[in-house]
Short mmCIF file of C-alpha atoms (C1' of nucleotides) in Angstrom, two decimals:
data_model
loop_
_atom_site.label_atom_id
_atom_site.label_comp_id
_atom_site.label_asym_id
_atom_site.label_seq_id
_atom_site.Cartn_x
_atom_site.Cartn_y
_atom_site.Cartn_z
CA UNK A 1 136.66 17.92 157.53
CA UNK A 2 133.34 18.60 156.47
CA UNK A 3 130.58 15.97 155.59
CA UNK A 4 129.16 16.40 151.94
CA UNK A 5 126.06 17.12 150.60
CA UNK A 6 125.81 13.43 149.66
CA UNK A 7 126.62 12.32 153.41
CA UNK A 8 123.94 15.35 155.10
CA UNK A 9 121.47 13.36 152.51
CA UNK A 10 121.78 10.56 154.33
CA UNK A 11 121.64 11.39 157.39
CA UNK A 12 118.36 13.48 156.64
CA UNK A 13 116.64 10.87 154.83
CA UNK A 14 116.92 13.06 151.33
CA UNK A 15 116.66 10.41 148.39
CA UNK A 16 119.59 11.65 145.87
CA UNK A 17 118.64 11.30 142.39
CA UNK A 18 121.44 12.00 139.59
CA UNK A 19 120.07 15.48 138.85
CA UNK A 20 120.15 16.28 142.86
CA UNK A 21 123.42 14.46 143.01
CA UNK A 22 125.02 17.41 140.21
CA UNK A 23 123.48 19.97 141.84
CA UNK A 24 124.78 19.08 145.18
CA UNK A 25 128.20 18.59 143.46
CA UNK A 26 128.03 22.16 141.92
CA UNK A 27 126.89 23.50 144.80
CA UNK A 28 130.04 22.12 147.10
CA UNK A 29 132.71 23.18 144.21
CA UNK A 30 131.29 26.69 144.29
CA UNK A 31 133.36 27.97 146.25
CA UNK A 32 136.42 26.27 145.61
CA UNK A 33 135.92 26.99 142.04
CA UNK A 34 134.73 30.90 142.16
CA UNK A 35 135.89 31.59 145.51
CA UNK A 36 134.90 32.38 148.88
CA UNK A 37 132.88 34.99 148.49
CA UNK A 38 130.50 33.20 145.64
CA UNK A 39 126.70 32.99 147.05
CA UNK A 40 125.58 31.71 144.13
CA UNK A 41 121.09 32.42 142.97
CA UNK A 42 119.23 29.94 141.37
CA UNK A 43 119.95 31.45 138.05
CA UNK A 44 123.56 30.81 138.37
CA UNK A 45 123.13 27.35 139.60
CA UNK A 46 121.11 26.58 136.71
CA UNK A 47 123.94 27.46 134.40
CA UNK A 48 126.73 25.50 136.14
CA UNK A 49 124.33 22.67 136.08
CA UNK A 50 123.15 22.54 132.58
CA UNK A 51 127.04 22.62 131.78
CA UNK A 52 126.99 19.16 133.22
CA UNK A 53 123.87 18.20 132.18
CA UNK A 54 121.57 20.13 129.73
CA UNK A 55 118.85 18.05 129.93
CA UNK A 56 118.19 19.18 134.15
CA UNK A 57 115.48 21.87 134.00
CA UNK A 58 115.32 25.12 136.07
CA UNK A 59 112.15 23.76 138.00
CA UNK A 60 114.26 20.57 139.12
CA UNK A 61 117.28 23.31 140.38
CA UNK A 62 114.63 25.32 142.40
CA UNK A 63 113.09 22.30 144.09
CA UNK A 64 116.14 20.70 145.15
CA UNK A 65 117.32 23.94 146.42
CA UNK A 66 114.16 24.03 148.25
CA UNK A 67 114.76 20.37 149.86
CA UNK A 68 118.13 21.02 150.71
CA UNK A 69 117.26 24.07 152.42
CA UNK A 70 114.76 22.16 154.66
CA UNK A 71 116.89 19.68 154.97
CA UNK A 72 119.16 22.29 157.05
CA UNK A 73 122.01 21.56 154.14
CA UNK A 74 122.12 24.62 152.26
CA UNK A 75 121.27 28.25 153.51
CA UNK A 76 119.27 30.58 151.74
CA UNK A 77 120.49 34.05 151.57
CA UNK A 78 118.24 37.12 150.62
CA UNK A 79 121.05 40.18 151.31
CA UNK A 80 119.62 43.52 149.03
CA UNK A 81 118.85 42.30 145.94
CA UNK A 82 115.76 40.32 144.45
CA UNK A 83 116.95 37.22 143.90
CA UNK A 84 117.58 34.26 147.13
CA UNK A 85 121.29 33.15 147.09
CA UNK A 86 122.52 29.66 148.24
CA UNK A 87 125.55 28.21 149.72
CA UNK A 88 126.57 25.33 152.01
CA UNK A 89 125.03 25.42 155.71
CA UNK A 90 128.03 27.11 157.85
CA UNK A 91 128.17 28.83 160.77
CA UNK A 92 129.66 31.67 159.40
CA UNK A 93 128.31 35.59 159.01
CA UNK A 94 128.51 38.05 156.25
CA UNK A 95 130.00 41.64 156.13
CA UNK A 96 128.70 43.15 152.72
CA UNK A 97 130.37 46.41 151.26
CA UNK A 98 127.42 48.21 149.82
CA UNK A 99 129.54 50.02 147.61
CA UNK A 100 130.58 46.79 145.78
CA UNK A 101 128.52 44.01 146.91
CA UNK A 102 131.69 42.10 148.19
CA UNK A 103 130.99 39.66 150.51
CA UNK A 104 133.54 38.80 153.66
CA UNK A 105 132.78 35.79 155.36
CA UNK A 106 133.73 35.90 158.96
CA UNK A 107 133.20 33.45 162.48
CA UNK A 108 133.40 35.20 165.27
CA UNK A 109 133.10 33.17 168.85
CA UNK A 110 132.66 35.79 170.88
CA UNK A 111 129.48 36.69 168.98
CA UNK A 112 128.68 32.91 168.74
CA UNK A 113 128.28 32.82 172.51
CA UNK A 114 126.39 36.21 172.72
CA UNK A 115 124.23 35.26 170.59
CA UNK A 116 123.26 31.96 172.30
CA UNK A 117 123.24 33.83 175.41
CA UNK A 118 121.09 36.35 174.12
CA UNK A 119 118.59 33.53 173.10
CA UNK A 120 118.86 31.81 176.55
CA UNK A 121 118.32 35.24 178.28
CA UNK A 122 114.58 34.79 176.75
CA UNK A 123 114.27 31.39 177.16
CA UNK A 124 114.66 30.15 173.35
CA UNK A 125 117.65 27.73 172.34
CA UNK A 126 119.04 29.36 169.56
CA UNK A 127 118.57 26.81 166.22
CA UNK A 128 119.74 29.59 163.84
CA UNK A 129 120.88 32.94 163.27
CA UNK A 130 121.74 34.92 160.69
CA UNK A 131 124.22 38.16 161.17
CA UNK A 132 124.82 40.65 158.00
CA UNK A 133 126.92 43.88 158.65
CA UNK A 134 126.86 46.02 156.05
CA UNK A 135 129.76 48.25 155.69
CA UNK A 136 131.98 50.81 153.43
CA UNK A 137 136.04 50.39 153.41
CA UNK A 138 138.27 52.76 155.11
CA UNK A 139 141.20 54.02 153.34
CA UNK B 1 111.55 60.38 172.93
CA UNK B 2 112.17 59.47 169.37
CA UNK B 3 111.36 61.72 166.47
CA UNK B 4 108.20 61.43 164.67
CA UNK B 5 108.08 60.51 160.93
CA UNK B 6 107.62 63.41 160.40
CA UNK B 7 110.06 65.23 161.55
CA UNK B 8 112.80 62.80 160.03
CA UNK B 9 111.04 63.52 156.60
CA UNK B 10 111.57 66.98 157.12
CA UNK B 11 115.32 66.53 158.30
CA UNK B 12 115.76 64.50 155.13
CA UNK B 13 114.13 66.63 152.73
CA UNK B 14 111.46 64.28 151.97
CA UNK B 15 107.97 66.13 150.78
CA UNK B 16 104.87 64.81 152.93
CA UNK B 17 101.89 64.63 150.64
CA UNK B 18 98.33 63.78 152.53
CA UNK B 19 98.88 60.17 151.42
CA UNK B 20 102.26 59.67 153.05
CA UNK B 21 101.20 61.36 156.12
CA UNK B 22 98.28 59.07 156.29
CA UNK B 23 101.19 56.23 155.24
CA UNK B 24 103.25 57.43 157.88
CA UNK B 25 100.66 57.46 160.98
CA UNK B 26 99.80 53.96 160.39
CA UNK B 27 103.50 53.01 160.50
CA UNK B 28 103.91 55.18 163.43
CA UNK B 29 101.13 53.50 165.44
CA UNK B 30 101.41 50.14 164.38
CA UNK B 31 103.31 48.77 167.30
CA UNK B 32 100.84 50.60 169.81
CA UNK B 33 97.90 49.42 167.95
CA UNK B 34 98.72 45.77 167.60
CA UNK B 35 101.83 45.25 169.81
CA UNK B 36 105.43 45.40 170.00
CA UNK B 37 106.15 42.24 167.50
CA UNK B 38 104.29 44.13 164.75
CA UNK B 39 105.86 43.88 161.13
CA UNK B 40 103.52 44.58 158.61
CA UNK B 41 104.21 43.65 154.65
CA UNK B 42 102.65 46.01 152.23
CA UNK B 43 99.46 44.11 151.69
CA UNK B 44 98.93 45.01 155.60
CA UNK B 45 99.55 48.55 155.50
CA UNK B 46 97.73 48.77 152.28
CA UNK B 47 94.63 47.68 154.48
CA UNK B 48 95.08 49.70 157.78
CA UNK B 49 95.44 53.17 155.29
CA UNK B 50 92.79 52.37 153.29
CA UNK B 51 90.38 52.46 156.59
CA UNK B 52 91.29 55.45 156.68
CA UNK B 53 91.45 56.88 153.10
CA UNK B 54 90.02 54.35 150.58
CA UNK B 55 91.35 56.31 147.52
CA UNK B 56 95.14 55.54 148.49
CA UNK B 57 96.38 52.99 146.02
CA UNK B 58 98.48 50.26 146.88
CA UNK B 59 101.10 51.47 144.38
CA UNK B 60 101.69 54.72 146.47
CA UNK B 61 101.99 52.73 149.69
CA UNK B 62 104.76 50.59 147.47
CA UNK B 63 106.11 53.70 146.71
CA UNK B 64 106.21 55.63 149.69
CA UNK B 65 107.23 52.71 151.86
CA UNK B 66 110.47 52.57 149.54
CA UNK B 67 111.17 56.35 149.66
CA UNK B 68 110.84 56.18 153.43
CA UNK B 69 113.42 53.45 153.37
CA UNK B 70 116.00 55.48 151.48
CA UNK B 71 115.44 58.20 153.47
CA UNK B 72 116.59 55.83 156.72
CA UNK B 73 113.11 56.50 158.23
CA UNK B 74 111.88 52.47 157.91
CA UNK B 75 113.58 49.01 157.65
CA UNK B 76 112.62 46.77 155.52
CA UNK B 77 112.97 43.37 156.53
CA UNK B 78 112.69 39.65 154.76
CA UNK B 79 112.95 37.05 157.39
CA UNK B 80 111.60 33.83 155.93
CA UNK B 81 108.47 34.71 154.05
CA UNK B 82 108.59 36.06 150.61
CA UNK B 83 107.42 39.45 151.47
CA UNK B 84 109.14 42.53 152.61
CA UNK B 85 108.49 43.90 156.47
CA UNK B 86 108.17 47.14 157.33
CA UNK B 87 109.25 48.53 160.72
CA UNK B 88 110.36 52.44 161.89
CA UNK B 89 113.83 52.30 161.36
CA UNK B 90 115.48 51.18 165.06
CA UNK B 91 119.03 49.55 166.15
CA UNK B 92 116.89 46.22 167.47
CA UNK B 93 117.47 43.02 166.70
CA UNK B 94 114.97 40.12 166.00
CA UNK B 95 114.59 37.01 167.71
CA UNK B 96 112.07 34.91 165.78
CA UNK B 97 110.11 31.81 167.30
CA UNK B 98 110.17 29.03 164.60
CA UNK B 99 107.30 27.43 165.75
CA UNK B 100 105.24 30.39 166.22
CA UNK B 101 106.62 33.11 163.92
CA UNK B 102 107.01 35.20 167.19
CA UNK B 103 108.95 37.93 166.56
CA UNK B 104 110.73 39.43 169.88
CA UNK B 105 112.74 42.64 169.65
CA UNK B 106 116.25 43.02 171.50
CA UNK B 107 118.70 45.53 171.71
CA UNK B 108 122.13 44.45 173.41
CA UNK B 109 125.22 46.79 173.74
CA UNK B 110 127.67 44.23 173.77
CA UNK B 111 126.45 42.62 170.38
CA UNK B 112 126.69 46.47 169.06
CA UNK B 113 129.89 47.20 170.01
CA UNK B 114 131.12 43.53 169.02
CA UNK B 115 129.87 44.31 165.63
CA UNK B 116 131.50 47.55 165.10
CA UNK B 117 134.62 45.55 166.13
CA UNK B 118 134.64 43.13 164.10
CA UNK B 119 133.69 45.93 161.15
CA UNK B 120 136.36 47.35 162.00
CA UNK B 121 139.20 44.50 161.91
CA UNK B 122 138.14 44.38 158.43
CA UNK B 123 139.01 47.62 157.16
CA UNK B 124 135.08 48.29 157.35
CA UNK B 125 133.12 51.32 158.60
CA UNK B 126 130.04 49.82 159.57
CA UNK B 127 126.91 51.63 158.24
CA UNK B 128 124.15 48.80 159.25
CA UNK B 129 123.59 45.46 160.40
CA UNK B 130 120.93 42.93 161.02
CA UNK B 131 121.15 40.15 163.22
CA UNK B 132 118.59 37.57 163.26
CA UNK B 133 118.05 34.80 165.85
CA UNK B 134 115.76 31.94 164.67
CA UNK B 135 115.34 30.13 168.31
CA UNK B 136 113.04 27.20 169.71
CA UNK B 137 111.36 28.34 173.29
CA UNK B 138 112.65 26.12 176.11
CA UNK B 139 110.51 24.93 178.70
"C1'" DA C 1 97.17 82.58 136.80
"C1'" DA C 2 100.16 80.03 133.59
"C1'" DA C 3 103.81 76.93 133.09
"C1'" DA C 4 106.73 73.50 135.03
"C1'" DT C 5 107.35 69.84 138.22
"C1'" DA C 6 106.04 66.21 141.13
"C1'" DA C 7 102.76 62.80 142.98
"C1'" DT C 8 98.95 59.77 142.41
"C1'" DG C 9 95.67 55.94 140.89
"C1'" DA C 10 94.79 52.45 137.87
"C1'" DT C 11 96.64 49.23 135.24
"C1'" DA C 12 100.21 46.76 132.68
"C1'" DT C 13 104.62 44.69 133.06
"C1'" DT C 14 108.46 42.25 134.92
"C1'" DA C 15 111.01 38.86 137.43
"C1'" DA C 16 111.36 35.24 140.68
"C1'" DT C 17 109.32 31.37 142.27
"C1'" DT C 18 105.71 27.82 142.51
"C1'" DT C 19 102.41 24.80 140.57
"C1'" DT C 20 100.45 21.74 137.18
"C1'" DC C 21 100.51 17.72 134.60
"C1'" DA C 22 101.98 14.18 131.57
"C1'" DA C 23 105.95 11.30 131.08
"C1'" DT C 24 109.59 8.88 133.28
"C1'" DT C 25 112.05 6.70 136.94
"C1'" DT C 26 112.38 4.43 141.34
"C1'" DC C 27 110.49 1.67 144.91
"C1'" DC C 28 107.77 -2.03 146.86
"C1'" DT C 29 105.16 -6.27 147.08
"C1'" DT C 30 104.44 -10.41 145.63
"C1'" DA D 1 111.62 -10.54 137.86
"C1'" DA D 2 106.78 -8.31 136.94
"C1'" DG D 3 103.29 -5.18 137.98
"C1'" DG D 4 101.51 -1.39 140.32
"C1'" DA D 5 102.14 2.51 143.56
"C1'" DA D 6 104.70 6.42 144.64
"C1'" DA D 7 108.04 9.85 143.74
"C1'" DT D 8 110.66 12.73 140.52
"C1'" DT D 9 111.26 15.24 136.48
"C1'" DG D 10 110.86 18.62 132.37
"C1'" DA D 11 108.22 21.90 130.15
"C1'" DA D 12 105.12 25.23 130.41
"C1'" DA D 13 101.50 27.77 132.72
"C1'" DA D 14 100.21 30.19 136.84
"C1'" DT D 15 101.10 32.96 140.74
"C1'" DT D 16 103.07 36.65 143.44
"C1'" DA D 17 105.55 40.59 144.86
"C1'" DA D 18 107.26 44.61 143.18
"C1'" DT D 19 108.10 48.06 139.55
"C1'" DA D 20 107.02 50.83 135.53
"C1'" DT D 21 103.83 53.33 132.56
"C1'" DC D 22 100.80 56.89 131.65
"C1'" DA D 23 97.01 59.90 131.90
"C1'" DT D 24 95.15 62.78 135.53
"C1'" DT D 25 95.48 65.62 139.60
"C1'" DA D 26 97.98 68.37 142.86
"C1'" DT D 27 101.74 71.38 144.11
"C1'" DT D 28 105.40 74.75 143.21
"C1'" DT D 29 107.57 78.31 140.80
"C1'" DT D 30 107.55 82.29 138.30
#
DNA sequence: AAAATAATGATATTAATTTTCAATTTCCTT
DNA sequence: AAGGAAATTGAAAATTAATATCATTATTTT
């Protein structure tokens, strides 16, 4: 299985305090609790927070976000709209249906491999990448 | 060669005022004026046109920089930086130093076709796509 | 040329994110 | 365990990118 947020912490030297300890907690039930396709903003976060604890403020939300993004444990997202969405670190890729802004989360090995080739091919080592097709559904 | 910005305005019904025409030179030459990894925000562009016509305000740059983008002429890009990228709209991909901020442009066939691929498993036409590869250069 | 429509410049507004700062909590050092 | 240094937090202010407003200017249409 995967290591938690709690267990990435660790490794990386992030200090957990009980307000990043919730928001890492809402942040791995996301998507067992609104499904696959939930890329939650900072907005959002701040509400399933505060349902745990009212007292954490939307400052404390957008810095831990912030720390767990350096901290290679979350992924920030910035797709169309305005506003950055977050979820887990994963190796996955995103096929968005601009008609309904449904996400699809798919791997893909073959492109996994390309890609590091690609990188190779100009003498990088891939670290990250970040693949979005955007599409419309066939009938 | 590829069409000037012009002549995908006119294909797309898009009015050129003297503004956007200045708006759309700059865009056109930025790559040949200051090199192939060239991806101006707004603020940038907003300085390059006003060399050249000091009355254009930044709100029409904002404004034509988002009606070119409708009409498929640019690509707006965020990368990691809070501000939007500009770049004639082109099927490359972006390989992006993390050290550096180097941006290299690639095009591959394979990763094209892949994509349409995997679009297509999906039920998905695929309309557009944007790959990104954040890589570390080897030595 | 007059009326209608669209585009522009200057400025105000909005929305997301970051920063500030005083109060609290945690961490060391003895 | 106590005291002081350092880090974290909440609340609010500040910043920043982008959009909207509105009076003026330019372009079409008739």
């Amino acid at each position: 299985m995967l290591e938690t947020i709690e267990e990435k912490c660790q490794k990386n030297g992030v200090k957990l305090t009980d307000q990043r300890r919730i928001i890492a907690r809402v942040i791995s039930e996301s998507k067992k609790t609104y499904g696959e396709s939930d890329h939650p903003d900072v907005d959002e976060l701040y509400n399933r927070v505060s349902q745990i604890d009212s007292k954490i403020s939307i400052a404390t939300v957008y810095r831990t976000v912030k720390l767990f993004e350096e901290a290679g444990i979350l992924t920030k997202h910035d797709f169309k709209s305005g506003k950055a969405r977050y979820e887990l670190n994963d190796d996955h890729n995103h096929l968005i249906d601009i008609k309904t802004g449904e996400i699809i989360e798919f791997v893909d090995q073959e492109i996994e491999e390309l890609q590091k080739k690609i990188a190779d091919k100009y003498g990088y080592k891939l670290v990250d990448h970040k693949l979005e097709l955007y599409g419309i559904k066939k009938k």
